[in-house]
Coordinates of N, CA and C in Angstrom, one line a residue:
M10 N 0.9 -1.2 0.1 CA -0.2 -0.3 0.1 C 0.9 1.3 0.1
S11 N 0.7 2.3 -0.6 CA 1.5 3.4 -1.0 C 1.1 4.3 0.0
R12 N 2.3 5.2 1.0 CA 2.0 5.8 1.8 C 1.3 7.3 1.5
R13 N 0.3 7.7 2.0 CA -0.2 8.9 1.7 C 0.3 10.1 2.3
I14 N 0.6 11.2 1.6 CA 1.3 12.3 2.1 C 0.7 13.5 1.7
L15 N 0.7 14.5 2.7 CA 0.4 16.0 2.7 C 1.7 16.8 2.3
I16 N 1.3 17.4 1.4 CA 2.3 18.7 1.0 C 1.9 19.9 1.5
V17 N 2.9 20.5 2.3 CA 2.7 21.6 3.2 C 3.5 23.0 2.5
D18 N 3.6 24.0 1.7 CA 4.6 24.9 1.2 C 3.8 26.0 0.9
D19 N 4.1 27.5 1.2 CA 3.4 28.7 0.5 C 3.9 28.7 -1.0
A20 N 5.2 28.1 -1.5 CA 5.6 28.2 -2.7 C 5.2 27.1 -3.4
A21 N 4.0 27.2 -4.5 CA 3.9 26.4 -5.3 C 4.8 25.3 -6.0
F22 N 5.8 26.2 -6.5 CA 6.8 25.4 -6.9 C 7.6 24.4 -6.0
M23 N 8.1 24.9 -5.0 CA 8.6 23.8 -3.7 C 7.5 22.6 -3.7
R24 N 6.3 23.1 -3.5 CA 5.2 21.7 -3.4 C 5.2 20.8 -4.7
M25 N 5.3 21.8 -6.1 CA 5.4 20.8 -6.9 C 7.0 19.8 -7.3
M26 N 8.0 20.5 -6.7 CA 9.4 19.7 -6.6 C 9.2 18.4 -5.9
I27 N 8.6 18.6 -4.5 CA 8.3 17.6 -3.5 C 7.6 16.4 -4.2
K28 N 6.0 17.1 -4.6 CA 5.5 15.9 -5.3 C 6.0 15.0 -6.3
D29 N 6.7 16.0 -7.0 CA 7.5 15.0 -8.0 C 8.3 14.4 -7.7
I30 N 9.4 14.5 -6.7 CA 10.1 13.6 -5.7 C 9.2 12.1 -5.3
L31 N 8.1 12.7 -4.7 CA 7.2 11.7 -3.9 C 6.5 10.6 -5.2
T32 N 6.0 11.0 -5.8 CA 5.2 10.4 -6.9 C 6.3 9.5 -7.7
K33 N 7.3 9.8 -7.9 CA 8.6 9.2 -8.9 C 9.0 8.0 -7.7
N34 N 9.0 8.4 -6.5 CA 9.3 7.3 -5.6 C 8.1 6.3 -4.9
G35 N 7.1 6.3 -5.7 CA 5.7 5.6 -5.6 C 4.7 6.2 -4.2
Y36 N 5.2 6.9 -3.6 CA 4.2 7.9 -2.9 C 2.9 8.4 -3.2
D37 N 1.6 8.5 -2.5 CA 0.6 8.8 -2.6 C 0.4 10.2 -2.4
V38 N 0.5 11.5 -3.4 CA 0.5 12.9 -2.6 C -1.2 13.0 -2.6
V39 N -1.7 12.9 -1.7 CA -3.3 12.8 -1.5 C -3.7 14.5 -1.3
G40 N -3.0 15.6 -0.9 CA -3.3 16.7 -1.0 C -2.2 17.9 -0.5
E41 N -2.3 19.1 -0.8 CA -1.4 20.2 -0.4 C -2.0 21.4 0.2
A42 N -1.2 21.9 0.6 CA -1.6 23.2 1.2 C -0.8 24.1 1.4
A43 N -1.1 25.6 1.4 CA -0.1 26.7 0.9 C 0.1 27.6 2.4
D44 N -0.7 26.9 3.3 CA -0.2 27.9 4.8 C -0.5 27.1 5.9
G45 N -0.1 27.2 7.1 CA -0.3 26.5 8.0 C -2.1 26.3 8.3
L46 N -2.8 27.2 8.3 CA -4.6 27.0 8.5 C -5.0 26.0 7.5
Q47 N -4.6 25.9 6.5 CA -5.0 24.9 5.2 C -4.3 23.5 6.0
A48 N -3.0 23.5 6.3 CA -2.4 22.4 6.5 C -3.3 21.5 7.8
V49 N -3.7 22.3 8.6 CA -4.6 21.6 9.8 C -6.2 21.1 9.3
E50 N -6.6 22.0 8.6 CA -7.7 21.6 7.7 C -7.6 20.1 6.8
K51 N -6.5 20.4 6.1 CA -6.5 19.1 5.3 C -6.0 18.4 5.9
Y52 N -5.3 17.9 7.3 CA -5.1 16.9 7.8 C -6.1 16.4 8.4
S53 N -6.9 17.2 9.0 CA -7.9 16.3 9.7 C -9.2 15.8 8.7
E54 N -9.1 16.2 7.4 CA -9.9 15.8 6.5 C -9.5 14.7 5.5
L55 N -8.0 14.6 5.4 CA -7.4 13.7 4.6 C -6.6 12.3 5.4
R56 N -6.2 12.9 6.6 CA -5.6 12.1 7.7 C -4.6 11.2 6.9
P57 N -3.6 11.8 6.1 CA -2.4 11.5 5.5 C -1.3 10.8 6.6
D58 N -0.7 9.8 6.1 CA 0.2 9.1 6.5 C 1.2 10.1 7.3
L59 N 1.7 11.0 6.5 CA 2.9 11.8 6.7 C 2.6 13.3 6.1
V60 N 3.0 14.4 6.8 CA 3.2 15.6 6.4 C 4.2 16.4 5.9
T61 N 4.7 16.7 5.2 CA 6.0 17.7 4.6 C 5.7 18.9 5.4
M62 N 6.2 19.8 5.9 CA 5.5 21.1 6.6 C 6.6 22.1 6.3
D63 N 6.4 23.2 5.3 CA 7.7 24.0 5.4 C 7.3 24.9 6.7
I64 N 8.1 25.6 7.2 CA 8.4 26.3 8.7 C 7.8 27.8 8.2
T65 N 8.2 28.6 7.4 CA 7.9 30.1 7.3 C 6.8 30.2 6.1
M66 N 5.5 30.7 6.6 CA 4.3 30.6 5.7 C 3.6 31.6 6.2
P67 N 2.3 32.2 5.4 CA 1.8 33.4 5.9 C 0.5 32.3 6.7
E68 N -0.5 33.3 7.4 CA -1.4 33.0 8.3 C -1.3 32.2 9.3
M69 N -0.6 30.9 9.2 CA 0.2 30.2 10.4 C 1.3 29.7 10.2
D70 N 2.3 29.9 10.8 CA 3.9 29.2 10.6 C 3.8 27.6 10.8
G71 N 4.9 27.0 10.1 CA 4.8 25.4 10.0 C 5.0 24.8 11.5
I72 N 5.7 25.7 12.3 CA 5.4 25.1 14.0 C 4.4 25.1 14.3
A73 N 3.5 26.2 14.3 CA 2.1 26.4 14.9 C 1.0 25.6 14.3
A74 N 1.6 25.1 13.2 CA 0.3 24.1 12.4 C 1.1 22.8 13.0
L75 N 2.3 22.5 13.1 CA 2.6 21.2 14.0 C 2.0 21.1 15.0
K76 N 2.0 21.9 15.7 CA 1.5 21.9 17.1 C 0.0 21.7 16.7
A77 N -0.8 22.2 16.4 CA -2.2 22.5 16.3 C -2.5 20.6 15.4
I78 N -1.7 20.4 14.6 CA -1.9 18.8 14.3 C -1.5 17.8 15.1
K79 N -0.6 18.1 16.2 CA 0.0 16.9 17.3 C -1.3 17.1 18.3
S80 N -1.6 18.5 18.6 CA -3.0 18.2 19.8 C -4.1 17.5 19.2
T81 N -4.2 17.8 17.9 CA -5.5 16.7 17.4 C -5.0 15.2 17.4
D82 N -4.0 14.9 16.9 CA -3.2 13.5 16.4 C -2.0 13.4 17.3
P83 N -1.8 12.8 18.4 CA -0.3 13.0 18.9 C 0.2 12.2 18.1
N84 N -0.2 11.0 17.0 CA 0.8 10.2 16.7 C 1.1 10.7 14.9
A85 N 0.9 11.8 14.8 CA 0.8 12.5 13.4 C 2.5 12.6 13.1
T86 N 2.6 11.9 12.0 CA 4.3 12.3 11.3 C 4.3 13.3 10.5
V87 N 5.4 14.2 11.1 CA 5.4 15.6 10.0 C 7.0 15.8 9.9
I88 N 7.3 16.1 9.0 CA 8.8 16.3 8.3 C 8.5 18.0 8.0
M89 N 9.6 18.4 8.8 CA 9.4 20.1 8.4 C 10.7 20.6 7.3
C90 N 10.4 21.2 6.6 CA 11.3 21.8 5.5 C 11.4 23.0 5.9
S91 N 12.8 23.5 5.8 CA 13.3 24.7 6.1 C 14.5 25.2 5.0
A92 N 14.7 26.5 5.2 CA 15.7 26.8 4.0 C 17.1 26.8 5.1
M93 N 18.1 27.5 4.4 CA 19.4 27.2 5.0 C 19.1 28.4 6.5
G94 N 20.0 28.4 7.5 CA 19.8 29.4 8.2 C 18.8 29.3 9.4
Q95 N 18.0 28.3 9.3 CA 16.7 28.2 10.3 C 16.8 27.3 11.6
Q96 N 18.2 27.0 12.0 CA 18.4 26.0 12.8 C 17.6 26.2 14.2
A97 N 17.0 27.1 14.8 CA 16.9 27.7 15.7 C 15.4 27.3 15.5
M98 N 14.9 27.5 14.1 CA 13.4 27.2 14.2 C 13.3 25.7 14.0
V99 N 14.2 24.8 13.5 CA 14.3 23.5 13.3 C 14.5 22.8 14.8
I100 N 15.1 23.0 15.6 CA 14.9 22.7 17.0 C 13.6 23.1 17.8
D101 N 13.1 24.0 17.6 CA 11.7 24.3 17.8 C 10.6 23.3 17.3
A102 N 11.0 22.8 16.1 CA 9.8 22.2 15.4 C 10.1 20.7 15.8
I103 N 11.5 20.3 16.1 CA 11.7 18.9 16.7 C 11.2 18.6 18.1
Q104 N 11.2 20.1 18.9 CA 10.7 19.8 20.2 C 9.2 19.8 20.1
A105 N 8.7 20.2 19.2 CA 7.3 20.2 19.3 C 6.6 19.0 18.6
G106 N 7.6 18.2 18.2 CA 7.2 16.5 17.7 C 7.1 16.6 16.4
A107 N 8.1 17.1 15.6 CA 8.5 16.8 14.1 C 9.4 15.5 14.2
K108 N 9.4 14.7 13.4 CA 10.0 13.7 13.4 C 11.5 13.9 12.5
D109 N 11.6 14.8 11.7 CA 12.6 15.3 11.1 C 12.6 16.5 10.1
F110 N 13.7 17.0 9.5 CA 13.6 18.1 9.1 C 14.4 17.7 7.5
I111 N 14.2 18.4 6.4 CA 14.6 18.5 5.1 C 14.9 19.8 4.8
V112 N 16.5 20.2 4.3 CA 16.7 21.7 3.9 C 16.5 21.8 2.4
K113 N 16.0 23.0 1.9 CA 15.9 23.4 0.5 C 17.0 24.2 0.3
P114 N 17.7 23.9 -0.9 CA 16.7 23.1 -1.8 C 16.8 21.8 -1.8
F115 N 15.5 21.1 -2.1 CA 15.6 19.7 -1.8 C 16.5 19.1 -2.4
Q116 N 17.1 17.8 -1.9 CA 17.7 16.6 -2.5 C 16.9 15.3 -2.5
A117 N 16.9 15.2 -3.5 CA 15.6 13.7 -3.9 C 16.1 12.7 -2.7
D118 N 16.9 12.3 -2.7 CA 17.6 11.4 -2.0 C 17.4 11.5 -0.3
R119 N 17.8 12.6 -0.2 CA 17.5 13.3 1.3 C 15.9 13.1 2.0
V120 N 15.3 13.9 0.7 CA 13.9 13.5 1.0 C 13.2 12.1 1.7
I121 N 13.6 11.4 0.5 CA 13.0 9.8 0.4 C 13.6 9.3 1.3
E122 N 15.1 9.5 1.9 CA 15.5 9.0 3.3 C 14.7 9.6 4.5
A123 N 14.7 10.9 4.8 CA 13.8 11.2 5.9 C 12.7 10.7 5.8
I124 N 11.7 10.6 4.8 CA 10.5 9.9 4.8 C 10.3 8.4 5.2
Q125 N 11.2 7.6 4.5 CA 11.2 6.3 4.7 C 11.5 6.0 6.5
K126 N 12.7 7.0 6.9 CA 12.9 6.8 8.6 C 11.7 7.4 8.9
A127 N 10.9 8.3 8.8 CA 10.2 8.8 10.2 C 8.9 7.7 9.8
L128 N 8.7 7.0 8.6 CA 7.4 6.4 8.5 C 8.0 5.0 9.1
G129 N 9.2 4.6 9.1 CA 9.7 3.3 9.9 C 9.1 2.2 9.0

């Protein structure tokens, strides 16, 4: 059974890049969200196996969205995506329950490795 993934990033180009990597590797992208508020709504609606979550977004940032998702589903599997130089935010995200983080620009093998590790 292919794993269902929700992609969250305010940049359509980044969502497209991740989606491309995931679909080529047999994952099922069940939804996309452009900000944290959409991410929380889509998560409860779609119940994906994993979420890739950008940190810096309008409306609600990725860490707030991560906390909101974790409050409704403590077992949620979320991998944070961040640009270089956001180490402090990455630490906050891990403390808030993120399983891992991947750095932009994305490298396909690192994305797949993080997802495989997070899904066990």
